[in-house]
Coordinates of C-alpha atoms and ligand atoms in Angstrom, one line a residue:
M1 CA 77.6 105.1 98.4
S2 CA 75.7 105.7 95.1
Q3 CA 75.1 108.9 93.2
Q4 CA 71.5 109.2 92.2
K5 CA 70.7 112.9 92.0
K6 CA 72.4 116.2 91.8
A7 CA 71.8 119.6 93.4
I8 CA 72.2 122.9 91.6
L9 CA 73.5 125.7 93.7
T10 CA 72.5 129.1 92.3
I11 CA 74.3 132.2 93.5
E12 CA 73.5 135.6 92.3
G13 CA 76.0 136.8 89.6
R14 CA 77.6 133.3 89.2
E15 CA 77.2 130.3 86.9
P16 CA 75.0 127.6 88.6
I17 CA 77.1 124.9 90.3
E18 CA 76.2 121.3 90.1
L19 CA 76.8 119.2 93.2
P20 CA 76.5 115.4 93.3
I21 CA 74.1 113.9 95.8
Y22 CA 75.0 110.5 97.3
A23 CA 72.7 108.0 99.0
G24 CA 74.0 105.7 101.8
T25 CA 72.3 102.4 102.7
L26 CA 70.3 104.1 105.4
G27 CA 69.8 107.7 106.5
P28 CA 69.6 111.1 104.7
D29 CA 71.3 111.7 101.3
V30 CA 74.4 113.9 101.4
V31 CA 75.3 116.8 99.1
D32 CA 79.0 116.6 98.0
V33 CA 80.2 120.2 98.5
S34 CA 84.0 119.3 98.2
S35 CA 84.3 121.0 94.8
L36 CA 83.2 124.4 96.2
T37 CA 86.6 125.4 97.5
A38 CA 88.0 125.4 94.0
K39 CA 85.2 127.9 93.1
G40 CA 86.2 130.2 96.0
L41 CA 83.4 129.2 98.4
F42 CA 83.2 127.4 101.7
T43 CA 80.1 126.0 103.4
Y44 CA 79.4 127.3 106.9
D45 CA 78.1 124.8 109.5
P46 CA 79.2 125.6 113.1
G47 CA 78.9 122.5 115.4
F48 CA 78.7 120.3 112.2
M49 CA 75.0 120.3 112.5
S50 CA 74.5 119.4 108.8
T51 CA 77.9 118.0 107.9
A52 CA 78.8 114.4 107.1
A53 CA 82.5 114.5 107.8
T54 CA 83.1 111.0 106.4
K55 CA 81.4 107.9 105.0
S56 CA 81.4 105.0 107.4
D57 CA 80.1 101.3 107.6
I58 CA 80.3 101.0 111.3
T59 CA 77.3 102.5 113.2
F60 CA 74.0 104.0 112.1
I61 CA 71.7 106.2 114.2
D62 CA 68.2 107.3 113.3
G63 CA 67.7 110.0 115.9
D64 CA 64.0 110.7 115.1
N65 CA 63.0 107.1 115.6
G66 CA 65.5 106.2 118.4
V67 CA 67.4 103.6 116.3
L68 CA 71.0 102.6 116.9
L69 CA 72.6 99.9 114.8
H70 CA 76.2 98.5 115.0
R71 CA 77.1 96.9 111.7
G72 CA 73.3 96.5 111.2
Y73 CA 72.5 94.9 114.6
A74 CA 70.2 96.7 117.0
I75 CA 71.7 97.8 120.2
A76 CA 69.0 96.2 122.3
D77 CA 69.7 92.8 120.7
L78 CA 73.4 93.2 121.3
A79 CA 72.9 94.3 124.9
E80 CA 70.6 91.3 125.6
K81 CA 72.2 88.5 123.5
S82 CA 75.9 89.4 123.1
D83 CA 78.9 90.3 125.3
Y84 CA 81.3 93.1 125.1
L85 CA 84.2 91.4 123.5
E86 CA 81.9 90.0 120.8
V87 CA 80.6 93.5 120.2
C88 CA 84.3 94.6 119.9
Y89 CA 84.9 92.0 117.3
L90 CA 81.8 93.1 115.4
L91 CA 82.7 96.7 115.4
L92 CA 86.3 96.0 114.3
N93 CA 85.6 93.3 111.7
G94 CA 82.1 94.0 110.5
E95 CA 80.6 90.6 111.3
L96 CA 79.7 88.6 114.4
P97 CA 82.4 86.0 115.1
N98 CA 81.9 82.3 114.8
A99 CA 82.9 80.2 117.8
E100 CA 86.5 79.8 116.6
Q101 CA 87.0 83.4 115.7
K102 CA 85.5 84.5 119.1
E103 CA 87.9 82.2 121.0
K104 CA 90.9 83.5 119.1
F105 CA 89.9 87.1 119.6
V106 CA 89.2 86.7 123.4
N107 CA 92.6 85.0 123.7
M108 CA 94.4 87.8 121.9
V109 CA 92.8 90.3 124.3
R110 CA 93.8 88.2 127.2
R111 CA 97.4 88.1 126.1
H112 CA 97.6 91.9 126.2
T113 CA 96.0 92.8 129.6
M114 CA 99.2 93.4 131.5
V115 CA 100.9 96.8 131.2
H116 CA 104.6 97.5 131.1
E117 CA 105.8 97.4 134.7
Q118 CA 107.5 100.8 134.3
L119 CA 104.1 102.4 133.7
Q120 CA 103.3 102.2 137.4
F121 CA 106.0 104.8 138.1
F122 CA 104.3 107.1 135.7
Y123 CA 101.2 107.0 138.0
R124 CA 103.3 107.9 141.0
G125 CA 104.0 111.3 139.4
F126 CA 100.4 112.3 139.8
R127 CA 98.8 113.8 142.9
R128 CA 96.8 111.3 144.8
D129 CA 93.7 113.5 144.5
A130 CA 94.1 113.8 140.7
H131 CA 90.8 113.2 138.7
P132 CA 91.1 109.7 137.2
M133 CA 90.2 111.2 133.8
A134 CA 93.2 113.5 134.1
I135 CA 95.4 110.4 134.8
M136 CA 93.8 108.5 131.9
C137 CA 94.6 111.4 129.4
G138 CA 98.3 111.3 130.6
V139 CA 98.8 107.5 130.9
V140 CA 97.1 106.6 127.6
G141 CA 99.0 109.3 125.8
A142 CA 102.2 107.9 127.3
L143 CA 101.5 104.4 125.9
S144 CA 103.3 105.3 122.7
A145 CA 106.4 105.7 124.7
F146 CA 106.0 102.1 126.1
Y147 CA 104.7 100.4 123.0
H148 CA 106.5 102.2 120.2
D149 CA 106.9 98.9 118.2
S150 CA 103.2 99.1 117.2
T151 CA 103.0 102.7 116.1
D152 CA 103.5 102.2 112.4
I153 CA 100.1 103.2 111.2
N154 CA 100.8 102.1 107.6
D155 CA 101.3 98.5 108.7
P156 CA 97.9 96.6 109.2
H157 CA 99.6 94.1 111.6
S158 CA 100.9 97.0 113.7
R159 CA 97.5 98.6 113.7
E160 CA 96.0 95.3 114.9
V161 CA 98.5 94.9 117.7
S162 CA 97.8 98.4 118.9
A163 CA 94.0 97.7 118.8
F164 CA 94.4 94.6 121.0
R165 CA 96.8 96.4 123.3
L166 CA 94.4 99.3 123.8
I167 CA 91.3 97.2 124.3
A168 CA 93.1 94.8 126.6
K169 CA 95.0 97.4 128.7
M170 CA 92.3 100.0 129.1
P171 CA 90.6 98.1 132.1
T172 CA 94.1 97.7 133.7
I173 CA 94.9 101.3 133.2
A174 CA 91.5 102.5 134.4
A175 CA 91.6 100.3 137.6
M176 CA 95.1 101.5 138.3
S177 CA 93.8 105.1 138.2
Y178 CA 91.3 104.2 140.8
K179 CA 93.7 102.2 143.0
Y180 CA 96.2 105.1 143.0
S181 CA 93.5 107.5 144.1
V182 CA 92.5 105.3 147.1
G183 CA 96.1 104.5 148.0
Q184 CA 95.8 100.7 147.5
P185 CA 98.3 98.5 145.6
F186 CA 97.7 98.0 141.9
Q187 CA 96.2 94.7 141.0
Y188 CA 97.6 92.6 138.2
P189 CA 95.1 91.3 135.6
D190 CA 93.7 87.8 136.1
N191 CA 93.5 86.2 132.7
T192 CA 91.4 83.3 133.9
L193 CA 88.5 85.8 134.2
G194 CA 86.3 87.4 131.5
Y195 CA 86.8 91.0 130.5
S196 CA 84.3 92.5 133.0
E197 CA 85.1 90.1 135.8
N198 CA 88.8 90.9 135.5
F199 CA 88.1 94.7 135.5
L200 CA 86.0 94.4 138.7
K201 CA 88.7 92.3 140.4
M202 CA 91.4 94.8 139.5
M203 CA 89.1 97.6 140.9
F204 CA 88.0 96.0 144.1
G205 CA 90.4 93.1 144.8
T206 CA 93.3 93.5 147.3
P207 CA 96.3 91.2 147.9
C208 CA 95.0 90.5 151.4
E209 CA 92.0 88.3 150.6
P210 CA 90.5 86.5 147.7
Y211 CA 88.0 88.6 145.7
V212 CA 85.0 86.7 144.3
V213 CA 83.3 88.5 141.4
N214 CA 79.6 88.8 141.8
P215 CA 78.1 87.5 138.4
V216 CA 75.2 90.0 138.6
L217 CA 77.7 92.9 138.8
A218 CA 79.9 91.5 136.1
K219 CA 76.9 91.1 133.8
A220 CA 75.8 94.7 134.5
M221 CA 79.3 95.9 133.9
D222 CA 79.5 94.1 130.6
R223 CA 76.2 95.6 129.5
I224 CA 77.4 99.1 130.4
F225 CA 80.5 98.4 128.2
I226 CA 78.3 97.3 125.3
L227 CA 76.0 100.3 125.6
H228 CA 78.9 102.7 125.3
A229 CA 81.0 100.8 122.7
D230 CA 80.4 103.1 119.8
H231 CA 78.2 106.0 118.7
E232 CA 78.9 107.1 115.2
Q233 CA 80.7 110.4 114.6
N234 CA 80.3 112.0 118.0
A235 CA 82.7 114.6 119.4
S236 CA 85.3 112.3 120.8
T237 CA 85.2 109.9 117.8
S238 CA 85.5 112.9 115.4
T239 CA 88.4 114.1 117.5
V240 CA 90.1 110.7 117.2
R241 CA 89.6 110.8 113.4
L242 CA 90.9 114.3 113.1
A243 CA 94.0 113.5 115.2
G244 CA 94.4 110.3 113.2
S245 CA 94.2 112.2 109.9
T246 CA 97.5 113.8 110.7
G247 CA 99.2 110.4 110.9
A248 CA 99.5 110.6 114.7
N249 CA 100.0 107.2 116.4
P250 CA 97.0 105.3 117.7
F251 CA 97.8 105.8 121.4
A252 CA 98.0 109.6 120.9
C253 CA 94.8 109.5 118.9
I254 CA 92.9 107.6 121.6
A255 CA 94.3 110.0 124.3
S256 CA 92.8 112.9 122.3
G257 CA 89.5 111.0 122.3
I258 CA 89.6 110.6 126.1
A259 CA 90.3 114.3 126.5
A260 CA 87.3 115.2 124.3
L261 CA 85.0 112.7 126.1
W262 CA 85.7 114.3 129.5
G263 CA 83.5 117.3 128.8
P264 CA 80.2 117.4 130.7
S265 CA 78.3 117.8 127.4
H266 CA 79.7 114.4 126.3
G267 CA 81.0 111.6 128.5
G268 CA 81.3 113.7 131.6
A269 CA 77.6 113.8 131.8
N270 CA 77.3 110.5 133.7
E271 CA 79.2 112.0 136.6
A272 CA 77.3 115.2 136.3
V273 CA 73.9 113.4 136.6
L274 CA 74.8 112.0 140.0
K275 CA 76.1 115.3 141.2
M276 CA 72.8 116.9 140.0
L277 CA 70.7 114.3 141.8
D278 CA 72.8 114.9 144.9
E279 CA 72.2 118.6 144.7
I280 CA 68.5 118.2 144.2
G281 CA 68.5 115.9 147.2
D282 CA 64.8 115.3 147.6
V283 CA 61.7 114.9 145.4
K284 CA 60.2 118.0 147.1
N285 CA 63.0 120.1 145.4
L286 CA 62.3 118.8 141.9
D287 CA 59.9 121.6 140.8
A288 CA 62.3 124.3 141.8
F289 CA 65.1 122.5 140.0
V290 CA 63.1 122.1 136.8
K291 CA 62.2 125.8 137.0
R292 CA 65.9 126.7 137.1
V293 CA 66.6 124.5 134.1
K294 CA 63.9 126.3 132.1
D295 CA 65.1 129.8 133.1
K296 CA 67.0 131.4 130.2
N297 CA 69.1 133.4 132.7
D298 CA 70.3 130.3 134.5
S299 CA 72.9 128.0 132.9
T300 CA 71.6 124.9 134.8
K301 CA 70.9 121.9 132.5
L302 CA 69.1 118.8 133.1
M303 CA 72.1 116.5 132.8
G304 CA 71.5 113.1 131.1
F305 CA 68.8 114.7 129.0
G306 CA 68.9 115.8 125.4
H307 CA 71.1 114.7 122.5
R308 CA 72.4 116.2 119.3
V309 CA 71.1 113.3 117.2
Y310 CA 68.3 111.7 119.2
K311 CA 65.1 113.7 119.1
N312 CA 63.3 110.7 120.6
F313 CA 64.3 108.2 123.4
D314 CA 67.9 107.3 123.2
P315 CA 67.7 103.5 122.7
R316 CA 70.6 103.0 125.0
A317 CA 68.7 104.8 127.8
K318 CA 65.8 102.4 127.5
V319 CA 68.2 99.4 128.0
M320 CA 70.0 101.3 130.8
K321 CA 66.8 102.0 132.7
Q322 CA 65.7 98.4 132.5
T323 CA 69.2 97.2 133.6
C324 CA 69.2 99.6 136.5
H325 CA 65.9 98.1 137.8
E326 CA 67.2 94.6 137.3
V327 CA 70.5 95.2 139.1
L328 CA 69.0 97.1 142.0
N329 CA 66.3 94.4 142.5
T330 CA 68.7 91.5 142.2
L331 CA 71.0 93.1 144.7
G332 CA 68.2 94.1 147.0
I333 CA 69.3 97.8 146.9
H334 CA 66.9 100.5 147.6
D335 CA 68.4 103.7 146.1
P336 CA 66.5 106.9 146.7
Q337 CA 68.5 108.5 143.8
L338 CA 66.8 106.0 141.4
E339 CA 63.4 107.2 142.7
L340 CA 64.5 110.8 142.4
A341 CA 65.7 110.1 138.8
M342 CA 62.4 108.5 137.8
A343 CA 60.4 111.3 139.3
L344 CA 62.6 113.9 137.5
E345 CA 62.2 111.9 134.2
E346 CA 58.4 111.8 134.6
I347 CA 58.2 115.6 135.2
A348 CA 60.5 116.4 132.3
L349 CA 58.7 114.1 129.8
K350 CA 55.4 115.9 130.5
D351 CA 56.8 119.4 130.6
E352 CA 56.2 121.6 127.5
Y353 CA 59.8 123.0 127.6
F354 CA 61.3 119.5 127.2
V355 CA 58.6 118.2 124.9
A356 CA 58.9 121.2 122.5
R357 CA 62.7 120.7 122.3
K358 CA 62.4 117.0 122.0
L359 CA 64.6 116.4 125.0
Y360 CA 64.6 112.8 126.2
P361 CA 66.8 110.8 128.7
N362 CA 70.1 109.8 127.1
V363 CA 72.5 107.0 127.9
D364 CA 74.0 108.8 130.9
F365 CA 70.7 109.4 132.8
Y366 CA 70.6 106.0 134.4
S367 CA 74.1 104.6 134.0
G368 CA 75.4 106.4 137.1
I369 CA 72.9 104.7 139.3
I370 CA 74.0 101.3 138.1
L371 CA 77.7 102.1 138.4
K372 CA 77.0 103.3 141.9
A373 CA 75.3 100.0 142.7
I374 CA 78.3 98.2 141.4
G375 CA 80.4 100.2 143.8
I376 CA 82.2 102.4 141.2
P377 CA 82.9 105.9 142.6
T378 CA 81.4 108.9 140.7
S379 CA 84.9 110.2 139.6
M380 CA 85.4 106.9 137.7
F381 CA 82.1 107.1 135.7
T382 CA 83.6 108.9 132.7
V383 CA 86.7 106.6 132.8
I384 CA 84.3 103.6 132.4
F385 CA 82.8 105.4 129.4
A386 CA 86.3 105.9 127.9
L387 CA 87.2 102.3 128.5
S388 CA 84.1 101.1 126.7
R389 CA 84.4 103.6 123.9
T390 CA 88.0 102.7 123.1
V391 CA 86.9 100.0 120.7
G392 CA 84.6 102.5 118.8
W393 CA 87.4 105.0 118.5
I394 CA 89.8 102.3 117.2
A395 CA 87.2 100.9 114.7
H396 CA 86.7 104.4 113.3
W397 CA 90.4 105.2 113.3
N398 CA 91.2 101.9 111.5
E399 CA 88.4 102.5 109.0
M400 CA 89.9 105.8 108.1
I401 CA 93.6 104.7 108.0
G402 CA 92.7 101.6 106.0
S403 CA 91.3 103.6 103.1
P404 CA 92.4 106.7 101.3
Y405 CA 92.0 109.8 103.6
K406 CA 93.0 113.4 103.8
I407 CA 94.2 115.4 106.7
G408 CA 91.2 117.0 108.4
R409 CA 91.4 120.7 107.9
P410 CA 88.2 122.8 108.3
R411 CA 88.1 126.3 107.0
Q412 CA 86.4 129.4 108.5
L413 CA 84.4 132.5 107.9
Y414 CA 86.9 135.2 109.0
T415 CA 85.4 138.1 110.9
G416 CA 88.5 139.7 112.3
A417 CA 90.4 142.9 111.4
T418 CA 91.4 143.5 107.9
E419 CA 95.1 144.1 107.1
R420 CA 96.5 147.1 109.0
N421 CA 99.8 148.8 109.8
Y422 CA 101.8 147.8 112.8
V423 CA 101.5 150.3 115.7
A424 CA 104.7 151.1 117.6
M425 CA 104.5 150.7 121.4
S426 CA 104.9 154.5 121.9
E427 CA 101.9 155.2 119.7
R428 CA 99.5 152.7 121.3
K429 CA 96.7 154.0 123.6
Ligands
CMC501 N1 68.6 120.7 129.8 C1 67.9 121.9 129.5 N2 67.8 122.4 128.3 C2 68.4 121.7 127.3 C3 69.1 120.5 127.5 C4 69.2 120.0 128.8 N3 69.9 118.9 129.1 N4 69.6 120.1 126.3 C5 69.3 120.9 125.4 N5 68.5 121.9 126.0 C6 67.9 123.1 125.3 C7 68.9 124.1 124.9 O1 69.0 125.1 125.9 C8 68.2 124.7 123.6 O2 67.2 125.5 124.1 P1 66.8 126.9 123.2 O3 66.4 126.4 121.8 O4 65.7 127.5 124.0 O5 68.1 127.7 123.1 C9 67.6 123.5 123.0 O6 67.3 122.6 124.1 C10 68.5 122.8 121.9 O7 69.7 122.5 122.6 P2 71.1 122.6 122.0 O8 72.1 122.9 123.0 O9 71.1 123.4 120.7 O10 71.3 121.1 121.5 P3 72.7 120.4 121.1 O11 72.3 119.3 120.1 O12 73.7 121.4 120.6 O13 73.2 119.8 122.5 C11 73.6 118.3 124.2 C12 73.1 118.4 122.8 C13 73.8 116.8 124.5 C14 75.0 118.9 124.3 C15 72.6 118.9 125.2 O14 71.4 118.3 125.1 C16 73.1 118.8 126.7 O15 73.9 119.7 127.1 N6 72.6 117.8 127.4 C17 73.0 117.6 128.8 C18 74.4 117.0 128.8 C19 74.3 115.5 128.5 O16 73.5 114.8 129.1 N7 75.2 115.0 127.6 C20 75.3 113.6 127.3 C21 74.9 113.3 125.9 S1 74.7 111.5 125.6 C22 76.2 110.8 125.9 C23 77.2 111.1 124.8 O17 77.0 110.6 123.7 O18 78.2 111.8 125.0

């Protein structure tokens, strides 16, 4: 971060205020407004449309040009040439690992895949029909009760152990949420398998017969994990940072991220896309659906379209679409929902409403169709997103805790009542 220029803020009746401007390595310059509070002023930016809440070395997005870089590497390259655990290493450590570092990292993850045996009783307190995301919020939050020995946030070793525990246990916890909902026995992790293979085995294996992981599905799963691994200062990551800024333990912080991710405007959109395609049902209903989306008096949205930052193709969506075709072709699956999605995309990309608002498919538009082909039920889609994003949340949390930081405490433009006298009950209307 270098200071090259300064801005002068001129307000009627006040001395001009000088504000430093910093340049990052990529992206827009930022005006440092942190001195304004001492001058009795706040900035006003609902939804953080123009606010850089932090500086970060991890991920860069150029939304106008559809660019997404993790530690400088393009997402398409990582999706094609890397694997999820390598991307985890990259996000956490800043560099791609050499062979020895990779092996050590993978072994560390392997050593932590099992969860405390007592944790299964925690699951049994939930209703069988509970949404798996509700279970995830509860169980991940509860991890600090099971792994209290790694909650000292000021100790780098303790932070590292928590990171490994979270990355390694998340597939186990996610698969247990699914098994609980279908009434099947929990499956222990199999540490002879890779990260994605192990997850699929815990999801779909049973004690009754051997489960052989289909390598095509494992590859697709791994790619989905990579494409969701991190995404800069999005709502859930900012939530994790905000929770972390209070000194809360990492398990509590990640649980707060999972809760924020669940919303349909964020990670919950992948589930919403398939529900939307189900509701549309047939290509002949597309025009009527698009009409509803464009109607100001109707709250229907085209789920899987639009993004706060991307005003061009989401680069993750491009890879996702290609992966979707590859997976379905290799498995010989003909999915009418894919045809429906493609027809919907075609209509939207030509329609003036979407063109004018720069609304393009985002990562969630095609991911659900791949997940469905893998056999993952719709209610687990956002869980998969949470599992994949855990490493991004940890990388950002670690970046913050590892350098000087302040508690996150936004201010407000107060528009409520001014001070008034208390009204006794007998005098209230
Ligand atoms: N369908 C219909 N209209 C839309 C959509 C959509 N999906 N997205 C935005 N718009 C319209 C919106 O109504 C507004 O129109 P107008 O200017 O006439 O009022 C305009 O486009 C600008 O939208 P906005 O809501 O101000 O944009 P935002 O940056 O605040 O919201 C968003 C971004 C992702 C919440 C929104 O595009 C959306 O709700 N999309 C659908 C949900 C979705 O797919 N979310 C997943 C995001 S990618 C995964 C992740 O990172 O979480």
